[in-house]
Short mmCIF file of C-alpha atoms in Angstrom, two decimals:
data_model
loop_
_atom_site.label_atom_id
_atom_site.label_comp_id
_atom_site.label_asym_id
_atom_site.label_seq_id
_atom_site.Cartn_x
_atom_site.Cartn_y
_atom_site.Cartn_z
CA MET A 1 68.77 25.35 33.02
CA SER A 2 65.65 27.60 32.89
CA GLN A 3 65.86 27.29 29.16
CA ARG A 4 65.85 23.52 29.50
CA THR A 5 62.76 23.54 31.82
CA THR A 6 60.75 25.59 29.36
CA VAL A 7 61.74 23.13 26.70
CA TYR A 8 60.60 20.24 28.77
CA ILE A 9 57.38 21.97 29.77
CA SER A 10 56.59 22.71 26.11
CA ILE A 11 57.30 19.04 25.27
CA MET A 12 54.99 18.06 28.14
CA LEU A 13 52.19 20.30 26.87
CA VAL A 14 52.56 19.01 23.37
CA ALA A 15 52.53 15.44 24.70
CA ALA A 16 49.39 16.25 26.64
CA ILE A 17 47.74 17.51 23.43
CA LEU A 18 48.93 14.33 21.65
CA GLY A 19 47.48 12.30 24.47
CA ILE A 20 44.11 14.02 24.13
CA MET A 21 44.13 13.39 20.39
CA LEU A 22 45.08 9.72 20.78
CA ALA A 23 42.45 9.24 23.45
CA VAL A 24 39.67 10.91 21.43
CA GLN A 25 40.66 8.86 18.42
CA PHE A 26 40.74 5.70 20.45
CA ARG A 27 37.28 6.32 21.78
CA VAL A 28 35.85 7.02 18.29
CA VAL A 29 37.31 3.88 16.87
CA ASN A 30 36.19 1.79 19.86
CA ARG A 31 32.65 3.17 19.76
CA SER A 32 31.90 1.52 16.42
CA PRO A 33 34.26 -1.43 15.84
CA GLY A 34 35.16 -1.63 12.18
CA GLY A 35 33.95 1.84 11.56
CA ILE A 36 32.40 2.99 8.42
CA SER A 37 34.64 3.57 5.51
CA ALA A 38 34.24 6.48 3.13
CA ASN A 39 33.57 4.10 0.33
CA ARG A 40 30.73 2.54 2.22
CA ALA A 41 29.21 5.99 2.84
CA GLU A 42 29.44 6.81 -0.86
CA GLU A 43 27.86 3.52 -1.72
CA LEU A 44 25.00 4.24 0.67
CA LEU A 45 24.65 7.74 -0.81
CA THR A 46 24.29 6.42 -4.31
CA ASP A 47 21.85 3.79 -3.05
CA LEU A 48 19.90 6.56 -1.37
CA LYS A 49 19.81 8.64 -4.56
CA GLN A 50 18.64 5.67 -6.58
CA ILE A 51 15.94 4.81 -4.02
CA ASN A 52 14.80 8.38 -3.99
CA ARG A 53 14.54 8.29 -7.75
CA GLU A 54 12.58 5.07 -7.58
CA GLN A 55 10.32 6.57 -5.00
CA GLU A 56 9.57 9.58 -7.22
CA ASN A 57 8.79 7.21 -10.07
CA LEU A 58 6.52 5.17 -7.87
CA LYS A 59 4.74 8.33 -6.68
CA LYS A 60 4.12 9.32 -10.23
CA GLU A 61 2.77 5.86 -10.87
CA ILE A 62 0.50 6.15 -7.78
CA ALA A 63 -0.94 9.40 -9.12
CA ASP A 64 -1.50 7.92 -12.52
CA LEU A 65 -3.23 4.90 -11.10
CA ASN A 66 -5.30 7.04 -8.76
CA TYR A 67 -6.41 9.03 -11.78
CA LYS A 68 -7.38 5.88 -13.62
CA LEU A 69 -9.16 4.57 -10.64
CA ASN A 70 -11.24 7.78 -10.35
CA GLN A 71 -12.16 7.51 -13.97
CA VAL A 72 -13.18 3.88 -13.47
CA ASN A 73 -15.19 4.82 -10.42
CA LYS A 74 -17.02 7.60 -12.28
CA GLY A 75 -17.98 5.08 -14.98
CA LYS A 76 -18.84 2.48 -12.36
CA SER A 77 -21.72 4.47 -10.79
CA GLU A 78 -23.32 4.94 -14.18
CA ALA A 79 -22.89 1.23 -15.01
CA ILE A 80 -24.36 0.28 -11.64
CA GLU A 81 -27.31 2.55 -12.33
CA ALA A 82 -27.89 0.91 -15.74
CA LEU A 83 -27.54 -2.55 -14.24
CA ARG A 84 -30.12 -1.67 -11.52
CA GLY A 85 -32.62 -0.60 -14.15
CA GLU A 86 -31.94 -3.78 -16.08
CA LEU A 87 -32.29 -5.88 -12.91
CA ASN A 88 -35.60 -4.27 -12.13
CA LYS A 89 -36.87 -4.92 -15.57
CA VAL A 90 -35.77 -8.53 -15.42
CA ARG A 91 -37.23 -9.02 -11.96
CA MET A 92 -40.57 -7.69 -13.15
CA SER A 93 -40.72 -9.97 -16.18
CA ALA A 94 -39.62 -12.85 -13.95
CA GLY A 95 -42.51 -12.12 -11.75
CA LEU A 96 -40.42 -11.48 -8.61
CA VAL A 97 -41.94 -8.16 -7.83
CA THR A 98 -45.48 -7.00 -7.11
CA VAL A 99 -46.87 -5.01 -10.05
CA THR A 100 -49.49 -2.27 -9.70
CA GLY A 101 -51.10 -0.21 -12.41
CA PRO A 102 -54.17 0.01 -14.63
CA GLY A 103 -55.45 -3.22 -16.24
CA VAL A 104 -58.36 -5.49 -16.59
CA GLU A 105 -60.06 -8.09 -14.50
CA VAL A 106 -61.61 -11.07 -16.24
CA VAL A 107 -63.73 -13.37 -14.16
CA LEU A 108 -64.71 -16.75 -15.48
CA ASP A 109 -67.14 -19.14 -13.79
CA ASN A 110 -68.61 -22.46 -14.56
CA PRO A 111 -72.13 -22.52 -16.06
CA LYS A 112 -74.64 -22.17 -13.21
CA ASN A 113 -77.42 -24.30 -14.53
CA GLU A 114 -76.45 -27.67 -15.81
CA THR A 115 -79.48 -28.24 -17.96
CA GLU A 116 -79.27 -30.87 -20.58
CA PRO A 117 -80.28 -33.95 -18.61
CA GLY A 118 -78.53 -37.07 -19.58
CA MET A 119 -75.28 -35.21 -20.11
CA PRO A 120 -72.55 -36.12 -17.75
CA PRO A 121 -71.88 -33.46 -15.10
CA GLY A 122 -68.70 -31.61 -15.53
CA LEU A 123 -68.79 -31.48 -19.26
CA PHE A 124 -69.21 -27.77 -19.35
CA ILE A 125 -66.80 -26.82 -16.70
CA ILE A 126 -64.00 -24.44 -17.57
CA ARG A 127 -61.03 -26.35 -18.81
CA ASP A 128 -57.32 -25.49 -18.73
CA GLU A 129 -57.42 -24.70 -22.36
CA ASP A 130 -59.93 -21.92 -21.83
CA LEU A 131 -57.73 -20.26 -19.21
CA LEU A 132 -54.67 -20.78 -21.41
CA LYS A 133 -56.49 -19.05 -24.22
CA VAL A 134 -57.41 -16.06 -22.00
CA VAL A 135 -53.88 -15.70 -20.80
CA ASN A 136 -52.42 -16.06 -24.25
CA GLU A 137 -54.81 -13.40 -25.61
CA LEU A 138 -53.86 -11.06 -22.74
CA TRP A 139 -50.12 -11.62 -23.36
CA GLY A 140 -50.71 -10.97 -27.02
CA ALA A 141 -52.45 -7.72 -26.29
CA GLY A 142 -49.42 -6.42 -24.40
CA ALA A 143 -50.13 -7.35 -20.73
CA GLU A 144 -47.20 -6.72 -18.50
CA ALA A 145 -48.12 -9.10 -15.74
CA ILE A 146 -50.91 -11.58 -15.24
CA SER A 147 -52.22 -13.61 -12.28
CA ILE A 148 -54.98 -16.13 -11.84
CA ASN A 149 -56.61 -16.25 -8.43
CA GLY A 150 -53.49 -14.73 -6.91
CA GLN A 151 -51.05 -17.12 -8.67
CA ARG A 152 -48.63 -14.99 -10.70
CA ILE A 153 -48.04 -16.39 -14.24
CA ILE A 154 -44.34 -16.67 -14.93
CA ALA A 155 -42.24 -18.44 -17.49
CA THR A 156 -42.43 -21.85 -15.73
CA SER A 157 -46.13 -21.57 -14.67
CA GLU A 158 -48.26 -24.40 -15.80
CA ILE A 159 -52.03 -24.24 -16.31
CA ARG A 160 -53.11 -27.84 -16.16
CA LEU A 161 -56.30 -29.75 -15.59
CA ALA A 162 -56.03 -31.98 -12.62
CA ALA A 163 -59.39 -33.79 -12.14
CA PRO A 164 -61.88 -31.25 -10.78
CA PHE A 165 -59.24 -28.58 -10.32
CA ILE A 166 -56.85 -26.60 -12.39
CA ASN A 167 -53.26 -26.54 -11.14
CA ILE A 168 -51.38 -23.23 -11.53
CA ASN A 169 -47.84 -23.05 -10.08
CA THR A 170 -48.74 -26.52 -8.61
CA ARG A 171 -51.48 -24.94 -6.46
CA ARG A 172 -55.01 -25.92 -6.83
CA VAL A 173 -57.24 -23.23 -8.22
CA VAL A 174 -60.94 -23.34 -8.14
CA PRO A 175 -63.71 -21.36 -9.86
CA PRO A 176 -64.54 -18.62 -10.19
CA TYR A 177 -61.23 -17.87 -11.93
CA GLN A 178 -60.25 -14.27 -11.49
CA VAL A 179 -57.68 -13.37 -14.14
CA LEU A 180 -55.88 -10.01 -13.46
CA ALA A 181 -53.78 -8.35 -16.08
CA VAL A 182 -51.74 -5.16 -15.90
CA GLY A 183 -51.37 -3.21 -19.15
CA ASN A 184 -53.17 -0.75 -21.28
CA PRO A 185 -56.87 -1.51 -20.33
CA ASP A 186 -58.39 -0.34 -23.63
CA THR A 187 -56.11 -2.52 -25.73
CA LEU A 188 -56.65 -5.57 -23.49
CA VAL A 189 -60.40 -5.24 -23.40
CA SER A 190 -60.70 -4.68 -27.11
CA SER A 191 -58.56 -7.63 -27.92
CA LEU A 192 -60.69 -9.83 -25.69
CA GLU A 193 -64.06 -8.47 -26.84
CA LEU A 194 -63.29 -8.65 -30.58
CA PRO A 195 -66.39 -9.60 -32.46
CA GLY A 196 -66.05 -13.36 -32.94
CA GLY A 197 -63.24 -13.22 -30.44
CA LEU A 198 -62.39 -15.11 -27.34
CA VAL A 199 -65.03 -13.76 -24.95
CA GLU A 200 -67.78 -14.40 -27.46
CA TYR A 201 -66.49 -17.92 -28.02
CA LEU A 202 -66.35 -18.69 -24.29
CA ARG A 203 -69.85 -17.25 -23.79
CA SER A 204 -71.06 -19.44 -26.47
CA LEU A 205 -69.80 -22.39 -24.55
CA GLY A 206 -71.95 -21.22 -21.63
CA ILE A 207 -69.10 -19.94 -19.53
CA ASP A 208 -70.02 -17.05 -17.29
CA ILE A 209 -67.38 -14.37 -18.20
CA THR A 210 -67.14 -10.74 -17.20
CA VAL A 211 -64.47 -8.27 -18.25
CA GLU A 212 -63.81 -5.08 -16.26
CA LYS A 213 -61.35 -2.25 -16.59
CA HIS A 214 -59.54 -1.16 -13.46
CA ASP A 215 -57.35 1.95 -12.88
CA ASP A 216 -55.38 0.42 -10.07
CA LEU A 217 -54.70 -3.33 -9.97
CA THR A 218 -52.16 -5.07 -7.80
CA ILE A 219 -50.69 -8.25 -9.06
CA PRO A 220 -48.78 -10.25 -6.39
CA ALA A 221 -45.28 -11.48 -6.87
CA TYR A 222 -44.57 -15.12 -7.65
CA ALA A 223 -44.67 -17.01 -4.28
CA GLU A 224 -41.95 -19.58 -3.98
CA ARG A 225 -43.01 -22.97 -2.82
CA MET B 1 64.13 13.56 32.92
CA GLY B 2 62.75 14.55 29.46
CA ILE B 3 61.21 11.24 28.70
CA MET B 4 59.63 11.18 32.24
CA LEU B 5 58.04 14.55 31.65
CA THR B 6 56.84 13.56 28.24
CA ALA B 7 55.30 10.42 29.70
CA THR B 8 53.50 12.35 32.43
CA GLY B 9 52.22 14.85 29.81
CA LEU B 10 51.00 12.02 27.66
CA LEU B 11 49.28 10.41 30.67
CA ILE B 12 47.55 13.67 31.63
CA GLY B 13 46.44 14.15 28.01
CA LEU B 14 45.03 10.56 27.85
CA LEU B 15 43.20 11.08 31.16
CA ILE B 16 41.66 14.30 29.86
CA GLY B 17 40.87 12.80 26.44
CA PHE B 18 39.07 9.78 27.99
CA ASN B 19 37.06 11.94 30.34
CA ILE B 20 35.88 14.81 28.20
CA PRO B 21 32.27 14.38 27.18
CA VAL B 22 32.80 15.43 23.59
CA ILE B 23 32.82 12.50 21.14
CA LEU B 24 34.20 13.20 17.67
CA PRO B 25 31.81 12.42 14.79
CA GLN B 26 32.64 9.40 12.69
CA ASP B 27 33.30 11.55 9.62
CA TYR B 28 36.22 13.39 11.24
CA ALA B 29 37.86 10.30 12.70
CA LYS B 30 40.01 9.81 9.63
CA TYR B 31 41.45 13.33 9.75
CA MET B 32 41.98 13.03 13.46
CA SER B 33 43.91 9.79 13.01
CA VAL B 34 46.25 11.33 10.50
CA ALA B 35 46.70 14.45 12.59
CA ALA B 36 47.47 12.24 15.62
CA LEU B 37 50.12 10.44 13.65
CA ALA B 38 51.73 13.74 12.53
CA ALA B 39 51.71 14.95 16.15
CA LEU B 40 53.26 11.61 17.32
CA ASP B 41 56.00 12.14 14.73
CA SER B 42 56.55 15.71 15.88
CA VAL B 43 56.86 14.65 19.51
CA PHE B 44 59.42 11.92 18.74
CA GLY B 45 61.29 14.46 16.60
CA GLY B 46 61.26 16.83 19.53
CA ILE B 47 62.55 14.10 21.90
CA ARG B 48 65.36 13.32 19.42
CA ALA B 49 66.28 16.96 19.13
CA ALA B 50 66.35 17.33 22.86
CA ILE B 51 68.62 14.32 23.18
CA GLU B 52 70.93 15.76 20.48
CA ASP B 53 70.78 19.13 22.31
CA LYS B 54 69.57 20.76 19.10
CA PHE B 55 66.08 21.46 20.53
CA ASP B 56 64.47 24.63 19.32
CA HIS B 57 61.32 25.56 21.13
CA GLY B 58 59.71 27.53 18.23
CA ILE B 59 60.44 24.93 15.61
CA PHE B 60 59.07 22.21 17.85
CA VAL B 61 55.79 23.87 18.68
CA THR B 62 55.06 25.25 15.17
CA GLY B 63 56.14 21.89 13.63
CA PHE B 64 53.77 20.05 15.93
CA PHE B 65 50.72 22.06 14.97
CA SER B 66 51.55 22.69 11.30
CA ASN B 67 52.27 19.04 10.72
CA ALA B 68 49.03 17.95 12.31
CA LEU B 69 46.91 20.58 10.51
CA LEU B 70 48.67 19.88 7.17
CA ALA B 71 48.17 16.17 7.46
CA ALA B 72 44.44 16.58 8.25
CA GLY B 73 44.04 19.16 5.44
CA LEU B 74 45.81 16.89 2.98
CA THR B 75 43.52 14.02 3.96
CA TYR B 76 40.48 16.34 3.42
CA ILE B 77 41.69 17.50 0.01
CA GLY B 78 42.44 13.96 -0.96
CA ASP B 79 38.91 12.93 0.00
CA ARG B 80 37.44 15.74 -2.14
CA LEU B 81 39.66 14.86 -5.05
CA GLY B 82 39.12 11.10 -4.75
CA ILE B 83 42.80 10.41 -4.04
CA ASP B 84 43.91 8.58 -0.96
CA LEU B 85 46.31 11.36 -0.04
CA TYR B 86 46.27 10.34 3.62
CA LEU B 87 48.39 7.37 2.63
CA ALA B 88 51.13 9.84 1.72
CA ALA B 89 50.96 11.36 5.12
CA VAL B 90 50.87 8.01 6.80
CA VAL B 91 53.93 6.78 4.86
CA ALA B 92 55.94 9.96 5.31
CA PHE B 93 55.21 10.33 9.02
CA GLY B 94 55.57 6.60 9.56
CA VAL B 95 59.02 6.51 7.99
CA ARG B 96 60.14 9.56 9.96
CA LEU B 97 58.72 8.10 13.16
CA PHE B 98 60.80 4.91 12.81
CA GLN B 99 63.91 6.95 11.96
CA ASN B 100 63.47 9.10 15.03
CA LEU B 101 62.81 6.10 17.21
CA ALA B 102 65.96 4.41 15.86
CA ILE B 103 68.06 7.49 16.52
CA ILE B 104 66.57 7.83 20.05
CA ARG B 105 67.37 4.18 20.74
CA ARG B 106 70.89 4.55 19.65
CA HIS B 107 71.43 7.60 21.89
CA ILE B 108 69.95 5.77 24.85
CA LEU B 109 72.11 2.71 24.21
CA LYS B 110 75.22 4.94 23.80
CA ASN B 111 74.49 6.74 27.09
CA LYS B 112 73.93 3.41 28.91
CA ILE B 113 77.21 2.07 27.66
CA THR B 114 79.28 5.14 28.31
#
């Protein structure tokens, strides 16, 4: 009988252990219905490996592109510098910036004494052509910027006789005409005062003209209407 | 008497199993399930032996643990080798389980009739 009780006790113990195993298993299966099969895990593992490889490739690509970007940026600053210089040059020749430097001042005025009775008044006044000739001569002598009575001469500037006035940049300009030109003063003056040149010709017409060299002239920028 | 004791043992085990705070990781659930099947088979084998009066304490206890461990180990090796070896354990233990159940049933019926 005592043999039999030990047998039953051992069966009971074993059954208890079995119960524990079953319960634990039951809880595990219940916790995540369906569970994750080993195949699924392997699938995910291969996916992970592949994605890691892709990530490495992409990282390499990022480094490569960053390198290229740096190269481009290095070149960019130089290009910007060159473009700035170009822009400044263009702005100056377009007359959008004030120009200072050595140059000449040419002042033209109408003849003071209108002698010659019987002649209609205004015959000997300065005409647009005279100013145009002066401007042309200055450009030809290498002037960088020219203004007449504060009106900057640019590509679209007109010099046009409008009754008693001359219109420059559609503004009325009255005598005395003060023509300022920035450039090499010696060249400008010598080209104007050439024997038989423009100044002599204008003087012969009776126009009061003076030419002066200046070390520091300021020519205003083109004023938009 | 034997079946009553077994049932109470199982009940106690279930109570403990549902109340312990340890939760088995998902990865080991497969091994545990095969081990549980082997243990179940051992218990039914033990009941059958007890009914037939051939019960050997040593054989029962060692059989219980060795079967469970062997089944789990076989499943593990099968996983490593890429063979579903746990199927072999499931089939073997399942067949034996049903055989044991049939024998126990017959014994019970015989006892009832006589």
